[in-house]
Amino acid sequence: MKVGVLALQGAFAAHSSVLEQLGVATTEVRLAEQLADVDALVLPGGESTTISMIAQRTGLWDPLNAFVRSGRPVLGTCAGLILLAAEVLDGRSDQTSLGALDVSVRRNAFGRQLASFEMDVPVVGLDEPFHAVCIRAPAVERLGDGVEVLAEVDGHPALVRQGAMMGAIFHPELADDPRLHELFLAG
Ligand code: GLN
């Protein structure tokens, strides 16, 4: 199994190192032909508007759209979750999302950079709580029927799963703890 990490902008390098730590073959994805070569994909945190604009400019948007609808495992964290969401509630007017994960998210719901915070949260499938690092995190404000909540922050969904897709409002790659990536890869 080879896992691709979308490497257009944002926190992709930290995801790659967690995956490498787990002994998983990992590749940075910037081109359609690199995407064609992976079995699972991580969409990192960063700036969702920037990531989507670069993907459109480089011709990666349509292949990404096809990939996230193919049933293959996809993990979207923070901006990556925004990219996966069916609806972005306060996105920029020119912002597009892939729309594969049936949730509505509000960007920067917890405020700007100053409102970033960290807390330990219980996660369905993990024995011990996970350290959730939230940086200008989006909030999940609507859950589609097929969407399961695996963790909450402050009573709001923080980690969700729909089939092989997972979305986190936090940055699991910054927790110095590979368990969330393991959970993702375990399916
Ligand atoms: N709020 C950012 C966005 O709109 C996401 C922040 C993050 O990924 N840390 O893309």
JSON list of C-alpha atoms and ligand atoms in Angstrom, two decimals:
[
{"chain": "A", "resi": 1, "resn": "MET", "atom": "CA", "xyz": [0.00, 0.00, 0.00]},
{"chain": "A", "resi": 2, "resn": "LYS", "atom": "CA", "xyz": [1.29, 3.45, -0.93]},
{"chain": "A", "resi": 3, "resn": "VAL", "atom": "CA", "xyz": [-0.12, 6.57, 0.73]},
{"chain": "A", "resi": 4, "resn": "GLY", "atom": "CA", "xyz": [-0.04, 9.91, -1.05]},
{"chain": "A", "resi": 5, "resn": "VAL", "atom": "CA", "xyz": [0.16, 13.20, 0.83]},
{"chain": "A", "resi": 6, "resn": "LEU", "atom": "CA", "xyz": [-1.15, 16.19, -1.10]},
{"chain": "A", "resi": 7, "resn": "ALA", "atom": "CA", "xyz": [1.85, 18.51, -1.08]},
{"chain": "A", "resi": 8, "resn": "LEU", "atom": "CA", "xyz": [0.65, 21.75, -2.67]},
{"chain": "A", "resi": 9, "resn": "GLN", "atom": "CA", "xyz": [0.76, 23.87, 0.51]},
{"chain": "A", "resi": 10, "resn": "GLY", "atom": "CA", "xyz": [0.53, 23.49, 4.28]},
{"chain": "A", "resi": 11, "resn": "ALA", "atom": "CA", "xyz": [1.51, 20.81, 6.79]},
{"chain": "A", "resi": 12, "resn": "PHE", "atom": "CA", "xyz": [2.22, 17.96, 4.39]},
{"chain": "A", "resi": 13, "resn": "ALA", "atom": "CA", "xyz": [5.78, 17.17, 5.52]},
{"chain": "A", "resi": 14, "resn": "ALA", "atom": "CA", "xyz": [4.70, 16.31, 9.07]},
{"chain": "A", "resi": 15, "resn": "HIS", "atom": "CA", "xyz": [2.11, 13.85, 7.71]},
{"chain": "A", "resi": 16, "resn": "SER", "atom": "CA", "xyz": [4.76, 12.17, 5.57]},
{"chain": "A", "resi": 17, "resn": "SER", "atom": "CA", "xyz": [7.05, 11.73, 8.54]},
{"chain": "A", "resi": 18, "resn": "VAL", "atom": "CA", "xyz": [4.31, 10.14, 10.70]},
{"chain": "A", "resi": 19, "resn": "LEU", "atom": "CA", "xyz": [3.51, 7.72, 7.86]},
{"chain": "A", "resi": 20, "resn": "GLU", "atom": "CA", "xyz": [7.19, 6.93, 7.35]},
{"chain": "A", "resi": 21, "resn": "GLN", "atom": "CA", "xyz": [7.51, 6.35, 11.09]},
{"chain": "A", "resi": 22, "resn": "LEU", "atom": "CA", "xyz": [4.77, 3.72, 10.68]},
{"chain": "A", "resi": 23, "resn": "GLY", "atom": "CA", "xyz": [6.77, 2.07, 7.89]},
{"chain": "A", "resi": 24, "resn": "VAL", "atom": "CA", "xyz": [4.22, 3.00, 5.23]},
{"chain": "A", "resi": 25, "resn": "ALA", "atom": "CA", "xyz": [5.37, 3.77, 1.68]},
{"chain": "A", "resi": 26, "resn": "THR", "atom": "CA", "xyz": [4.60, 7.45, 1.23]},
{"chain": "A", "resi": 27, "resn": "THR", "atom": "CA", "xyz": [4.77, 9.84, -1.67]},
{"chain": "A", "resi": 28, "resn": "GLU", "atom": "CA", "xyz": [4.17, 13.56, -2.02]},
{"chain": "A", "resi": 29, "resn": "VAL", "atom": "CA", "xyz": [1.45, 14.31, -4.55]},
{"chain": "A", "resi": 30, "resn": "ARG", "atom": "CA", "xyz": [1.70, 17.41, -6.73]},
{"chain": "A", "resi": 31, "resn": "LEU", "atom": "CA", "xyz": [0.80, 15.97, -10.14]},
{"chain": "A", "resi": 32, "resn": "ALA", "atom": "CA", "xyz": [-2.02, 13.84, -11.53]},
{"chain": "A", "resi": 33, "resn": "GLU", "atom": "CA", "xyz": [0.35, 11.00, -12.41]},
{"chain": "A", "resi": 34, "resn": "GLN", "atom": "CA", "xyz": [1.55, 10.84, -8.78]},
{"chain": "A", "resi": 35, "resn": "LEU", "atom": "CA", "xyz": [-2.06, 10.62, -7.60]},
{"chain": "A", "resi": 36, "resn": "ALA", "atom": "CA", "xyz": [-2.71, 7.76, -10.02]},
{"chain": "A", "resi": 37, "resn": "ASP", "atom": "CA", "xyz": [0.01, 5.79, -8.26]},
{"chain": "A", "resi": 38, "resn": "VAL", "atom": "CA", "xyz": [-1.35, 5.84, -4.66]},
{"chain": "A", "resi": 39, "resn": "ASP", "atom": "CA", "xyz": [-3.89, 3.69, -2.80]},
{"chain": "A", "resi": 40, "resn": "ALA", "atom": "CA", "xyz": [-4.83, 6.21, -0.11]},
{"chain": "A", "resi": 41, "resn": "LEU", "atom": "CA", "xyz": [-4.52, 9.97, 0.26]},
{"chain": "A", "resi": 42, "resn": "VAL", "atom": "CA", "xyz": [-3.95, 12.53, 3.01]},
{"chain": "A", "resi": 43, "resn": "LEU", "atom": "CA", "xyz": [-5.19, 16.10, 2.51]},
{"chain": "A", "resi": 44, "resn": "PRO", "atom": "CA", "xyz": [-3.21, 18.17, 5.02]},
{"chain": "A", "resi": 45, "resn": "GLY", "atom": "CA", "xyz": [-3.96, 21.32, 6.96]},
{"chain": "A", "resi": 46, "resn": "GLY", "atom": "CA", "xyz": [-2.89, 24.66, 5.64]},
{"chain": "A", "resi": 47, "resn": "GLU", "atom": "CA", "xyz": [-5.09, 27.12, 3.80]},
{"chain": "A", "resi": 48, "resn": "SER", "atom": "CA", "xyz": [-7.99, 25.51, 1.98]},
{"chain": "A", "resi": 49, "resn": "THR", "atom": "CA", "xyz": [-8.44, 28.42, -0.45]},
{"chain": "A", "resi": 50, "resn": "THR", "atom": "CA", "xyz": [-4.79, 28.31, -1.47]},
{"chain": "A", "resi": 51, "resn": "ILE", "atom": "CA", "xyz": [-4.71, 24.52, -1.80]},
{"chain": "A", "resi": 52, "resn": "SER", "atom": "CA", "xyz": [-7.82, 24.50, -4.00]},
{"chain": "A", "resi": 53, "resn": "MET", "atom": "CA", "xyz": [-6.53, 27.35, -6.17]},
{"chain": "A", "resi": 54, "resn": "ILE", "atom": "CA", "xyz": [-3.19, 25.63, -6.75]},
{"chain": "A", "resi": 55, "resn": "ALA", "atom": "CA", "xyz": [-4.93, 22.32, -7.50]},
{"chain": "A", "resi": 56, "resn": "GLN", "atom": "CA", "xyz": [-7.12, 24.02, -10.08]},
{"chain": "A", "resi": 57, "resn": "ARG", "atom": "CA", "xyz": [-4.24, 25.86, -11.68]},
{"chain": "A", "resi": 58, "resn": "THR", "atom": "CA", "xyz": [-2.12, 22.73, -11.96]},
{"chain": "A", "resi": 59, "resn": "GLY", "atom": "CA", "xyz": [-4.85, 20.47, -13.33]},
{"chain": "A", "resi": 60, "resn": "LEU", "atom": "CA", "xyz": [-4.99, 18.35, -10.18]},
{"chain": "A", "resi": 61, "resn": "TRP", "atom": "CA", "xyz": [-8.53, 19.32, -9.13]},
{"chain": "A", "resi": 62, "resn": "ASP", "atom": "CA", "xyz": [-10.44, 16.93, -11.42]},
{"chain": "A", "resi": 63, "resn": "PRO", "atom": "CA", "xyz": [-8.20, 13.93, -10.64]},
{"chain": "A", "resi": 64, "resn": "LEU", "atom": "CA", "xyz": [-8.58, 14.77, -6.90]},
{"chain": "A", "resi": 65, "resn": "ASN", "atom": "CA", "xyz": [-12.32, 14.89, -7.31]},
{"chain": "A", "resi": 66, "resn": "ALA", "atom": "CA", "xyz": [-12.30, 11.45, -8.95]},
{"chain": "A", "resi": 67, "resn": "PHE", "atom": "CA", "xyz": [-9.97, 10.06, -6.28]},
{"chain": "A", "resi": 68, "resn": "VAL", "atom": "CA", "xyz": [-12.09, 11.14, -3.29]},
{"chain": "A", "resi": 69, "resn": "ARG", "atom": "CA", "xyz": [-15.16, 9.60, -4.95]},
{"chain": "A", "resi": 70, "resn": "SER", "atom": "CA", "xyz": [-13.42, 6.32, -5.76]},
{"chain": "A", "resi": 71, "resn": "GLY", "atom": "CA", "xyz": [-13.97, 4.74, -2.34]},
{"chain": "A", "resi": 72, "resn": "ARG", "atom": "CA", "xyz": [-10.23, 4.70, -1.59]},
{"chain": "A", "resi": 73, "resn": "PRO", "atom": "CA", "xyz": [-9.20, 5.87, 1.93]},
{"chain": "A", "resi": 74, "resn": "VAL", "atom": "CA", "xyz": [-8.84, 9.64, 2.32]},
{"chain": "A", "resi": 75, "resn": "LEU", "atom": "CA", "xyz": [-7.87, 11.52, 5.48]},
{"chain": "A", "resi": 76, "resn": "GLY", "atom": "CA", "xyz": [-8.54, 15.26, 5.50]},
{"chain": "A", "resi": 77, "resn": "THR", "atom": "CA", "xyz": [-7.16, 17.30, 8.40]},
{"chain": "A", "resi": 78, "resn": "CYS", "atom": "CA", "xyz": [-8.21, 20.88, 9.10]},
{"chain": "A", "resi": 79, "resn": "ALA", "atom": "CA", "xyz": [-7.96, 22.61, 5.69]},
{"chain": "A", "resi": 80, "resn": "GLY", "atom": "CA", "xyz": [-8.08, 19.08, 4.22]},
{"chain": "A", "resi": 81, "resn": "LEU", "atom": "CA", "xyz": [-11.42, 18.51, 5.95]},
{"chain": "A", "resi": 82, "resn": "ILE", "atom": "CA", "xyz": [-12.69, 21.79, 4.48]},
{"chain": "A", "resi": 83, "resn": "LEU", "atom": "CA", "xyz": [-11.61, 20.59, 1.02]},
{"chain": "A", "resi": 84, "resn": "LEU", "atom": "CA", "xyz": [-13.50, 17.31, 1.46]},
{"chain": "A", "resi": 85, "resn": "ALA", "atom": "CA", "xyz": [-16.70, 18.87, 2.80]},
{"chain": "A", "resi": 86, "resn": "ALA", "atom": "CA", "xyz": [-19.99, 18.98, 0.92]},
{"chain": "A", "resi": 87, "resn": "GLU", "atom": "CA", "xyz": [-20.58, 22.55, 2.09]},
{"chain": "A", "resi": 88, "resn": "VAL", "atom": "CA", "xyz": [-18.29, 25.35, 3.32]},
{"chain": "A", "resi": 89, "resn": "LEU", "atom": "CA", "xyz": [-20.41, 27.82, 5.28]},
{"chain": "A", "resi": 90, "resn": "ASP", "atom": "CA", "xyz": [-18.20, 30.89, 5.31]},
{"chain": "A", "resi": 91, "resn": "GLY", "atom": "CA", "xyz": [-15.79, 30.13, 2.53]},
{"chain": "A", "resi": 92, "resn": "ARG", "atom": "CA", "xyz": [-14.52, 32.78, 0.17]},
{"chain": "A", "resi": 93, "resn": "SER", "atom": "CA", "xyz": [-16.92, 33.45, -2.68]},
{"chain": "A", "resi": 94, "resn": "ASP", "atom": "CA", "xyz": [-14.54, 31.81, -5.14]},
{"chain": "A", "resi": 95, "resn": "GLN", "atom": "CA", "xyz": [-13.81, 28.84, -2.85]},
{"chain": "A", "resi": 96, "resn": "THR", "atom": "CA", "xyz": [-14.65, 25.37, -4.10]},
{"chain": "A", "resi": 97, "resn": "SER", "atom": "CA", "xyz": [-14.64, 22.09, -2.21]},
{"chain": "A", "resi": 98, "resn": "LEU", "atom": "CA", "xyz": [-14.54, 18.53, -3.41]},
{"chain": "A", "resi": 99, "resn": "GLY", "atom": "CA", "xyz": [-17.84, 17.78, -1.72]},
{"chain": "A", "resi": 100, "resn": "ALA", "atom": "CA", "xyz": [-17.24, 14.08, -1.07]},
{"chain": "A", "resi": 101, "resn": "LEU", "atom": "CA", "xyz": [-17.73, 14.08, 2.72]},
{"chain": "A", "resi": 102, "resn": "ASP", "atom": "CA", "xyz": [-21.32, 14.83, 3.66]},
{"chain": "A", "resi": 103, "resn": "VAL", "atom": "CA", "xyz": [-20.72, 17.52, 6.28]},
{"chain": "A", "resi": 104, "resn": "SER", "atom": "CA", "xyz": [-21.08, 21.29, 6.43]},
{"chain": "A", "resi": 105, "resn": "VAL", "atom": "CA", "xyz": [-18.09, 23.06, 7.91]},
{"chain": "A", "resi": 106, "resn": "ARG", "atom": "CA", "xyz": [-17.53, 26.61, 9.04]},
{"chain": "A", "resi": 107, "resn": "ARG", "atom": "CA", "xyz": [-14.01, 27.88, 8.36]},
{"chain": "A", "resi": 108, "resn": "ASN", "atom": "CA", "xyz": [-12.17, 29.55, 11.20]},
{"chain": "A", "resi": 109, "resn": "ALA", "atom": "CA", "xyz": [-15.14, 28.86, 13.45]},
{"chain": "A", "resi": 110, "resn": "PHE", "atom": "CA", "xyz": [-13.01, 28.96, 16.57]},
{"chain": "A", "resi": 111, "resn": "GLY", "atom": "CA", "xyz": [-11.57, 32.35, 15.65]},
{"chain": "A", "resi": 112, "resn": "ARG", "atom": "CA", "xyz": [-8.25, 33.40, 14.19]},
{"chain": "A", "resi": 113, "resn": "GLN", "atom": "CA", "xyz": [-4.75, 32.15, 14.97]},
{"chain": "A", "resi": 114, "resn": "LEU", "atom": "CA", "xyz": [-4.94, 33.43, 18.56]},
{"chain": "A", "resi": 115, "resn": "ALA", "atom": "CA", "xyz": [-7.87, 31.15, 19.23]},
{"chain": "A", "resi": 116, "resn": "SER", "atom": "CA", "xyz": [-5.84, 28.05, 18.45]},
{"chain": "A", "resi": 117, "resn": "PHE", "atom": "CA", "xyz": [-5.82, 25.53, 21.29]},
{"chain": "A", "resi": 118, "resn": "GLU", "atom": "CA", "xyz": [-4.92, 21.98, 22.29]},
{"chain": "A", "resi": 119, "resn": "MET", "atom": "CA", "xyz": [-6.74, 19.36, 24.34]},
{"chain": "A", "resi": 120, "resn": "ASP", "atom": "CA", "xyz": [-6.81, 15.62, 24.97]},
{"chain": "A", "resi": 121, "resn": "VAL", "atom": "CA", "xyz": [-9.92, 13.99, 23.51]},
{"chain": "A", "resi": 122, "resn": "PRO", "atom": "CA", "xyz": [-11.23, 10.43, 23.70]},
{"chain": "A", "resi": 123, "resn": "VAL", "atom": "CA", "xyz": [-11.39, 8.80, 20.24]},
{"chain": "A", "resi": 124, "resn": "VAL", "atom": "CA", "xyz": [-13.58, 5.85, 19.29]},
{"chain": "A", "resi": 125, "resn": "GLY", "atom": "CA", "xyz": [-11.15, 3.03, 18.48]},
{"chain": "A", "resi": 126, "resn": "LEU", "atom": "CA", "xyz": [-8.24, 4.32, 20.63]},
{"chain": "A", "resi": 127, "resn": "ASP", "atom": "CA", "xyz": [-7.66, 3.13, 24.20]},
{"chain": "A", "resi": 128, "resn": "GLU", "atom": "CA", "xyz": [-6.18, 6.39, 25.44]},
{"chain": "A", "resi": 129, "resn": "PRO", "atom": "CA", "xyz": [-7.17, 10.00, 24.60]},
{"chain": "A", "resi": 130, "resn": "PHE", "atom": "CA", "xyz": [-5.49, 11.72, 21.65]},
{"chain": "A", "resi": 131, "resn": "HIS", "atom": "CA", "xyz": [-3.84, 15.15, 21.87]},
{"chain": "A", "resi": 132, "resn": "ALA", "atom": "CA", "xyz": [-5.86, 17.35, 19.48]},
{"chain": "A", "resi": 133, "resn": "VAL", "atom": "CA", "xyz": [-3.97, 20.42, 18.22]},
{"chain": "A", "resi": 134, "resn": "CYS", "atom": "CA", "xyz": [-6.49, 22.89, 16.77]},
{"chain": "A", "resi": 135, "resn": "ILE", "atom": "CA", "xyz": [-5.12, 25.75, 14.63]},
{"chain": "A", "resi": 136, "resn": "ARG", "atom": "CA", "xyz": [-7.78, 28.06, 13.19]},
{"chain": "A", "resi": 137, "resn": "ALA", "atom": "CA", "xyz": [-9.90, 24.93, 13.18]},
{"chain": "A", "resi": 138, "resn": "PRO", "atom": "CA", "xyz": [-13.11, 24.59, 11.20]},
{"chain": "A", "resi": 139, "resn": "ALA", "atom": "CA", "xyz": [-16.29, 23.47, 12.96]},
{"chain": "A", "resi": 140, "resn": "VAL", "atom": "CA", "xyz": [-18.52, 20.70, 11.65]},
{"chain": "A", "resi": 141, "resn": "GLU", "atom": "CA", "xyz": [-22.01, 22.18, 11.82]},
{"chain": "A", "resi": 142, "resn": "ARG", "atom": "CA", "xyz": [-24.00, 19.54, 9.93]},
{"chain": "A", "resi": 143, "resn": "LEU", "atom": "CA", "xyz": [-23.50, 15.79, 9.69]},
{"chain": "A", "resi": 144, "resn": "GLY", "atom": "CA", "xyz": [-24.94, 13.75, 6.82]},
{"chain": "A", "resi": 145, "resn": "ASP", "atom": "CA", "xyz": [-26.70, 10.46, 7.54]},
{"chain": "A", "resi": 146, "resn": "GLY", "atom": "CA", "xyz": [-23.71, 8.27, 6.78]},
{"chain": "A", "resi": 147, "resn": "VAL", "atom": "CA", "xyz": [-21.26, 10.26, 8.88]},
{"chain": "A", "resi": 148, "resn": "GLU", "atom": "CA", "xyz": [-20.05, 8.85, 12.19]},
{"chain": "A", "resi": 149, "resn": "VAL", "atom": "CA", "xyz": [-18.47, 11.00, 14.92]},
{"chain": "A", "resi": 150, "resn": "LEU", "atom": "CA", "xyz": [-15.31, 9.43, 16.39]},
{"chain": "A", "resi": 151, "resn": "ALA", "atom": "CA", "xyz": [-14.26, 12.33, 18.63]},
{"chain": "A", "resi": 152, "resn": "GLU", "atom": "CA", "xyz": [-15.58, 15.63, 19.93]},
{"chain": "A", "resi": 153, "resn": "VAL", "atom": "CA", "xyz": [-13.99, 18.88, 21.06]},
{"chain": "A", "resi": 154, "resn": "ASP", "atom": "CA", "xyz": [-16.14, 20.98, 23.36]},
{"chain": "A", "resi": 155, "resn": "GLY", "atom": "CA", "xyz": [-19.23, 18.98, 22.41]},
{"chain": "A", "resi": 156, "resn": "HIS", "atom": "CA", "xyz": [-18.67, 19.52, 18.66]},
{"chain": "A", "resi": 157, "resn": "PRO", "atom": "CA", "xyz": [-17.63, 16.82, 16.17]},
{"chain": "A", "resi": 158, "resn": "ALA", "atom": "CA", "xyz": [-13.85, 16.84, 15.82]},
{"chain": "A", "resi": 159, "resn": "LEU", "atom": "CA", "xyz": [-13.15, 13.57, 14.02]},
{"chain": "A", "resi": 160, "resn": "VAL", "atom": "CA", "xyz": [-15.65, 12.07, 11.59]},
{"chain": "A", "resi": 161, "resn": "ARG", "atom": "CA", "xyz": [-15.76, 9.03, 9.32]},
{"chain": "A", "resi": 162, "resn": "GLN", "atom": "CA", "xyz": [-17.84, 8.27, 6.27]},
{"chain": "A", "resi": 163, "resn": "GLY", "atom": "CA", "xyz": [-16.90, 4.96, 4.70]},
{"chain": "A", "resi": 164, "resn": "ALA", "atom": "CA", "xyz": [-13.16, 5.03, 4.02]},
{"chain": "A", "resi": 165, "resn": "MET", "atom": "CA", "xyz": [-12.99, 8.80, 4.46]},
{"chain": "A", "resi": 166, "resn": "MET", "atom": "CA", "xyz": [-11.94, 10.48, 7.70]},
{"chain": "A", "resi": 167, "resn": "GLY", "atom": "CA", "xyz": [-11.91, 14.17, 8.54]},
{"chain": "A", "resi": 168, "resn": "ALA", "atom": "CA", "xyz": [-10.38, 15.89, 11.57]},
{"chain": "A", "resi": 169, "resn": "ILE", "atom": "CA", "xyz": [-10.73, 19.51, 12.64]},
{"chain": "A", "resi": 170, "resn": "PHE", "atom": "CA", "xyz": [-7.36, 19.12, 14.38]},
{"chain": "A", "resi": 171, "resn": "HIS", "atom": "CA", "xyz": [-3.79, 18.35, 13.28]},
{"chain": "A", "resi": 172, "resn": "PRO", "atom": "CA", "xyz": [-2.99, 14.70, 14.17]},
{"chain": "A", "resi": 173, "resn": "GLU", "atom": "CA", "xyz": [0.40, 15.02, 12.45]},
{"chain": "A", "resi": 174, "resn": "LEU", "atom": "CA", "xyz": [1.52, 17.50, 15.13]},
{"chain": "A", "resi": 175, "resn": "ALA", "atom": "CA", "xyz": [0.68, 15.34, 18.14]},
{"chain": "A", "resi": 176, "resn": "ASP", "atom": "CA", "xyz": [3.85, 13.25, 18.09]},
{"chain": "A", "resi": 177, "resn": "ASP", "atom": "CA", "xyz": [1.54, 10.22, 18.20]},
{"chain": "A", "resi": 178, "resn": "PRO", "atom": "CA", "xyz": [0.96, 7.98, 15.17]},
{"chain": "A", "resi": 179, "resn": "ARG", "atom": "CA", "xyz": [-2.22, 6.32, 16.49]},
{"chain": "A", "resi": 180, "resn": "LEU", "atom": "CA", "xyz": [-4.66, 8.39, 14.46]},
{"chain": "A", "resi": 181, "resn": "HIS", "atom": "CA", "xyz": [-2.84, 7.65, 11.21]},
{"chain": "A", "resi": 182, "resn": "GLU", "atom": "CA", "xyz": [-2.85, 3.97, 12.22]},
{"chain": "A", "resi": 183, "resn": "LEU", "atom": "CA", "xyz": [-6.59, 4.12, 12.82]},
{"chain": "A", "resi": 184, "resn": "PHE", "atom": "CA", "xyz": [-7.04, 5.71, 9.39]},
{"chain": "A", "resi": 185, "resn": "LEU", "atom": "CA", "xyz": [-4.93, 3.05, 7.66]},
{"chain": "A", "resi": 186, "resn": "ALA", "atom": "CA", "xyz": [-6.73, 0.24, 9.52]},
{"chain": "A", "resi": 187, "resn": "GLY", "atom": "CA", "xyz": [-9.92, 1.43, 7.76]},
{"chain": "B", "resi": 1, "resn": "GLN", "atom": "N1", "xyz": [-8.97, 27.76, 8.49]},
{"chain": "B", "resi": 1, "resn": "GLN", "atom": "C1", "xyz": [-8.01, 27.26, 7.53]},
{"chain": "B", "resi": 1, "resn": "GLN", "atom": "C2", "xyz": [-8.64, 27.18, 6.14]},
{"chain": "B", "resi": 1, "resn": "GLN", "atom": "O1", "xyz": [-9.62, 27.77, 5.89]},
{"chain": "B", "resi": 1, "resn": "GLN", "atom": "C3", "xyz": [-7.54, 25.90, 7.97]},
{"chain": "B", "resi": 1, "resn": "GLN", "atom": "C4", "xyz": [-6.56, 26.01, 9.08]},
{"chain": "B", "resi": 1, "resn": "GLN", "atom": "C5", "xyz": [-5.65, 24.83, 9.19]},
{"chain": "B", "resi": 1, "resn": "GLN", "atom": "O2", "xyz": [-5.59, 23.96, 8.32]},
{"chain": "B", "resi": 1, "resn": "GLN", "atom": "N2", "xyz": [-4.88, 24.81, 10.24]},
{"chain": "B", "resi": 1, "resn": "GLN", "atom": "O3", "xyz": [-8.12, 26.53, 5.29]}
]
